[in-house]
Amino acid sequence: MVDISFLTESDRAHWEVLARGKDAHFEVERADDVYERTWRRPLDDDRIRGIVARLDGEMPVG
């Protein structure tokens, strides 16, 4: 079953795998601090909320 919910701090590792994988696919290089800033935005910004799709409780769906 697919579950859609808001990102939480515990999703960081899975999110980073997806983010870095996308960048590798498109041959984009980013510094580690860019990933940190990008990760913080959907958790700390009142105007942006991150959502995640989990398949059977596992995040790497998208």
CSV table of N, CA, C and O in Angstrom, one decimal:
chain,number,residue,atom,x,y,z
A,1,MET,N,0.8,-1.2,0.0
A,1,MET,CA,0.0,0.0,0.0
A,1,MET,C,0.9,1.2,0.0
A,1,MET,O,1.9,1.3,0.7
A,2,VAL,N,0.5,2.2,-0.7
A,2,VAL,CA,1.2,3.5,-0.8
A,2,VAL,C,0.6,4.5,0.2
A,2,VAL,O,-0.6,4.6,0.3
A,3,ASP,N,1.5,5.1,1.0
A,3,ASP,CA,1.0,6.1,2.0
A,3,ASP,C,1.7,7.4,1.6
A,3,ASP,O,2.9,7.4,1.4
A,4,ILE,N,1.0,8.5,1.6
A,4,ILE,CA,1.5,9.9,1.4
A,4,ILE,C,1.5,10.6,2.7
A,4,ILE,O,0.5,10.7,3.4
A,5,SER,N,2.6,11.2,3.1
A,5,SER,CA,2.7,12.0,4.4
A,5,SER,C,3.7,13.1,4.3
A,5,SER,O,4.5,13.1,3.3
A,6,PHE,N,3.8,13.9,5.3
A,6,PHE,CA,4.8,14.9,5.3
A,6,PHE,C,6.2,14.3,5.7
A,6,PHE,O,6.3,13.3,6.4
A,7,LEU,N,7.3,15.0,5.1
A,7,LEU,CA,8.6,14.6,5.5
A,7,LEU,C,8.8,14.8,7.0
A,7,LEU,O,8.3,15.7,7.6
A,8,THR,N,9.7,13.9,7.6
A,8,THR,CA,10.1,14.1,8.9
A,8,THR,C,11.6,14.0,9.0
A,8,THR,O,12.3,13.6,8.0
A,9,GLU,N,12.2,14.4,10.1
A,9,GLU,CA,13.7,14.4,10.3
A,9,GLU,C,14.2,13.0,10.0
A,9,GLU,O,15.3,12.8,9.4
A,10,SER,N,13.4,11.9,10.3
A,10,SER,CA,13.9,10.6,10.1
A,10,SER,C,14.0,10.1,8.6
A,10,SER,O,14.5,9.1,8.3
A,11,ASP,N,13.4,11.0,7.8
A,11,ASP,CA,13.5,10.7,6.3
A,11,ASP,C,14.7,11.1,5.6
A,11,ASP,O,14.9,10.9,4.4
A,12,ARG,N,15.6,11.8,6.3
A,12,ARG,CA,16.7,12.5,5.7
A,12,ARG,C,17.6,11.5,4.9
A,12,ARG,O,17.9,11.8,3.7
A,13,ALA,N,18.0,10.4,5.4
A,13,ALA,CA,18.9,9.5,4.7
A,13,ALA,C,18.3,9.0,3.4
A,13,ALA,O,18.9,9.0,2.3
A,14,HIS,N,17.0,8.7,3.4
A,14,HIS,CA,16.3,8.2,2.2
A,14,HIS,C,16.2,9.3,1.2
A,14,HIS,O,16.4,9.2,0.0
A,15,TRP,N,15.8,10.5,1.7
A,15,TRP,CA,15.7,11.7,0.8
A,15,TRP,C,17.0,12.0,0.1
A,15,TRP,O,17.0,12.3,-1.1
A,16,GLU,N,18.1,11.9,0.8
A,16,GLU,CA,19.4,12.3,0.3
A,16,GLU,C,19.8,11.3,-0.8
A,16,GLU,O,20.4,11.6,-1.8
A,17,VAL,N,19.5,10.0,-0.6
A,17,VAL,CA,19.7,9.0,-1.7
A,17,VAL,C,19.0,9.4,-3.0
A,17,VAL,O,19.6,9.3,-4.1
A,18,LEU,N,17.7,9.7,-2.8
A,18,LEU,CA,16.9,10.1,-4.0
A,18,LEU,C,17.5,11.4,-4.6
A,18,LEU,O,17.6,11.5,-5.9
A,19,ALA,N,17.8,12.4,-3.8
A,19,ALA,CA,18.3,13.7,-4.3
A,19,ALA,C,19.6,13.5,-5.0
A,19,ALA,O,19.8,14.0,-6.2
A,20,ARG,N,20.5,12.8,-4.4
A,20,ARG,CA,21.9,12.6,-5.1
A,20,ARG,C,21.8,11.7,-6.3
A,20,ARG,O,22.5,11.9,-7.3
A,21,GLY,N,20.9,10.7,-6.3
A,21,GLY,CA,20.6,9.9,-7.4
A,21,GLY,C,20.1,10.7,-8.6
A,21,GLY,O,20.5,10.5,-9.8
A,22,LYS,N,19.2,11.6,-8.4
A,22,LYS,CA,18.6,12.5,-9.4
A,22,LYS,C,19.8,13.3,-10.0
A,22,LYS,O,19.9,13.4,-11.2
A,23,ASP,N,20.6,13.9,-9.1
A,23,ASP,CA,21.7,14.8,-9.6
A,23,ASP,C,22.7,14.0,-10.4
A,23,ASP,O,23.2,14.4,-11.4
A,24,ALA,N,23.0,12.8,-10.0
A,24,ALA,CA,23.9,11.9,-10.7
A,24,ALA,C,23.4,11.6,-12.1
A,24,ALA,O,24.1,11.6,-13.1
A,25,HIS,N,22.1,11.3,-12.1
A,25,HIS,CA,21.5,11.0,-13.4
A,25,HIS,C,21.6,12.1,-14.4
A,25,HIS,O,21.9,11.9,-15.6
A,26,PHE,N,21.4,13.3,-13.9
A,26,PHE,CA,21.5,14.5,-14.8
A,26,PHE,C,22.8,15.2,-14.8
A,26,PHE,O,23.0,16.3,-15.3
A,27,GLU,N,23.8,14.4,-14.2
A,27,GLU,CA,25.2,14.9,-14.2
A,27,GLU,C,25.4,16.3,-13.6
A,27,GLU,O,26.1,17.1,-14.1
A,28,VAL,N,24.7,16.5,-12.4
A,28,VAL,CA,24.8,17.7,-11.7
A,28,VAL,C,25.6,17.5,-10.4
A,28,VAL,O,25.4,16.5,-9.7
A,29,GLU,N,26.6,18.4,-10.2
A,29,GLU,CA,27.4,18.3,-9.0
A,29,GLU,C,27.0,19.4,-8.0
A,29,GLU,O,26.8,20.5,-8.4
A,30,ARG,N,26.8,19.0,-6.7
A,30,ARG,CA,26.4,20.0,-5.7
A,30,ARG,C,27.3,19.7,-4.5
A,30,ARG,O,27.6,18.6,-4.2
A,31,ALA,N,27.6,20.8,-3.8
A,31,ALA,CA,28.3,20.6,-2.5
A,31,ALA,C,27.4,20.1,-1.4
A,31,ALA,O,26.2,20.2,-1.5
A,32,ASP,N,28.0,19.5,-0.4
A,32,ASP,CA,27.2,18.9,0.7
A,32,ASP,C,26.3,19.9,1.4
A,32,ASP,O,25.2,19.6,1.8
A,33,ASP,N,26.8,21.2,1.5
A,33,ASP,CA,26.0,22.2,2.2
A,33,ASP,C,24.7,22.5,1.4
A,33,ASP,O,23.7,23.0,1.9
A,34,VAL,N,24.7,22.3,0.1
A,34,VAL,CA,23.5,22.6,-0.8
A,34,VAL,C,22.5,21.6,-0.4
A,34,VAL,O,21.3,21.9,-0.3
A,35,TYR,N,22.9,20.3,-0.2
A,35,TYR,CA,21.9,19.3,0.2
A,35,TYR,C,21.3,19.6,1.5
A,35,TYR,O,20.1,19.4,1.8
A,36,GLU,N,22.2,20.1,2.4
A,36,GLU,CA,21.7,20.4,3.8
A,36,GLU,C,20.7,21.5,3.7
A,36,GLU,O,19.6,21.5,4.3
A,37,ARG,N,21.0,22.6,3.0
A,37,ARG,CA,20.0,23.7,2.9
A,37,ARG,C,18.7,23.3,2.2
A,37,ARG,O,17.6,23.7,2.6
A,38,THR,N,18.9,22.5,1.2
A,38,THR,CA,17.7,22.0,0.4
A,38,THR,C,16.8,21.1,1.4
A,38,THR,O,15.6,21.2,1.3
A,39,TRP,N,17.4,20.3,2.1
A,39,TRP,CA,16.7,19.4,3.1
A,39,TRP,C,16.0,20.2,4.1
A,39,TRP,O,14.8,20.0,4.5
A,40,ARG,N,16.6,21.3,4.7
A,40,ARG,CA,16.0,22.1,5.7
A,40,ARG,C,14.8,22.8,5.3
A,40,ARG,O,13.9,23.1,6.1
A,41,ARG,N,14.8,23.2,4.0
A,41,ARG,CA,13.6,24.1,3.5
A,41,ARG,C,12.3,23.5,3.7
A,41,ARG,O,11.4,24.1,4.3
A,42,PRO,N,12.0,22.2,3.3
A,42,PRO,CA,10.6,21.7,3.5
A,42,PRO,C,10.3,21.4,5.0
A,42,PRO,O,9.1,21.2,5.3
A,43,LEU,N,11.3,21.4,5.8
A,43,LEU,CA,11.0,21.2,7.3
A,43,LEU,C,10.9,22.5,8.1
A,43,LEU,O,10.1,22.6,9.0
A,44,ASP,N,11.6,23.5,7.7
A,44,ASP,CA,11.7,24.8,8.4
A,44,ASP,C,10.9,26.0,7.8
A,44,ASP,O,10.7,26.9,8.5
A,45,ASP,N,10.6,25.9,6.6
A,45,ASP,CA,10.0,27.1,5.9
A,45,ASP,C,8.5,27.0,6.0
A,45,ASP,O,7.9,25.9,5.7
A,46,ASP,N,7.9,28.0,6.5
A,46,ASP,CA,6.4,28.0,6.6
A,46,ASP,C,5.7,28.0,5.3
A,46,ASP,O,4.5,27.6,5.2
A,47,ARG,N,6.3,28.3,4.2
A,47,ARG,CA,5.7,28.4,2.9
A,47,ARG,C,5.8,27.1,2.1
A,47,ARG,O,5.2,26.9,1.1
A,48,ILE,N,6.7,26.2,2.5
A,48,ILE,CA,7.0,25.0,1.8
A,48,ILE,C,6.9,23.8,2.7
A,48,ILE,O,7.3,23.8,3.8
A,49,ARG,N,6.2,22.8,2.2
A,49,ARG,CA,6.1,21.5,3.0
A,49,ARG,C,6.5,20.4,2.1
A,49,ARG,O,6.1,20.3,1.0
A,50,GLY,N,7.4,19.5,2.6
A,50,GLY,CA,7.8,18.3,1.8
A,50,GLY,C,6.8,17.2,2.1
A,50,GLY,O,6.4,16.9,3.2
A,51,ILE,N,6.5,16.5,1.0
A,51,ILE,CA,5.7,15.2,1.2
A,51,ILE,C,6.5,14.1,0.6
A,51,ILE,O,7.4,14.2,-0.2
A,52,VAL,N,6.1,12.9,1.1
A,52,VAL,CA,6.8,11.7,0.7
A,52,VAL,C,5.8,10.6,0.4
A,52,VAL,O,4.8,10.5,1.0
A,53,ALA,N,6.2,9.7,-0.6
A,53,ALA,CA,5.4,8.5,-0.8
A,53,ALA,C,6.1,7.3,-0.3
A,53,ALA,O,7.3,7.2,-0.5
A,54,ARG,N,5.4,6.5,0.5
A,54,ARG,CA,6.0,5.3,1.1
A,54,ARG,C,5.3,4.1,0.6
A,54,ARG,O,4.0,4.1,0.6
A,55,LEU,N,6.0,3.1,0.2
A,55,LEU,CA,5.4,1.8,-0.2
A,55,LEU,C,5.6,0.8,0.9
A,55,LEU,O,6.8,0.5,1.2
A,56,ASP,N,4.6,0.3,1.5
A,56,ASP,CA,4.7,-0.6,2.6
A,56,ASP,C,5.6,-0.1,3.7
A,56,ASP,O,6.4,-0.8,4.2
A,57,GLY,N,5.5,1.2,3.9
A,57,GLY,CA,6.3,1.8,5.0
A,57,GLY,C,7.7,2.3,4.6
A,57,GLY,O,8.4,2.9,5.4
A,58,GLU,N,8.1,1.9,3.4
A,58,GLU,CA,9.5,2.3,3.0
A,58,GLU,C,9.4,3.5,2.1
A,58,GLU,O,8.6,3.6,1.2
A,59,MET,N,10.3,4.5,2.3
A,59,MET,CA,10.3,5.7,1.6
A,59,MET,C,10.8,5.7,0.1
A,59,MET,O,10.3,6.5,-0.6
A,60,PRO,N,11.7,5.0,-0.3
A,60,PRO,CA,12.3,5.3,-1.6
A,60,PRO,C,11.4,5.2,-2.8
A,60,PRO,O,11.8,4.9,-3.9
A,61,VAL,N,10.2,5.5,-2.6
A,61,VAL,CA,9.2,5.6,-3.7
A,61,VAL,C,9.3,6.9,-4.4
A,61,VAL,O,9.4,7.0,-5.6
A,62,GLY,N,9.4,8.0,-3.6
A,62,GLY,CA,9.5,9.3,-4.3
A,62,GLY,C,9.1,10.4,-3.4
A,62,GLY,O,8.7,10.3,-2.3
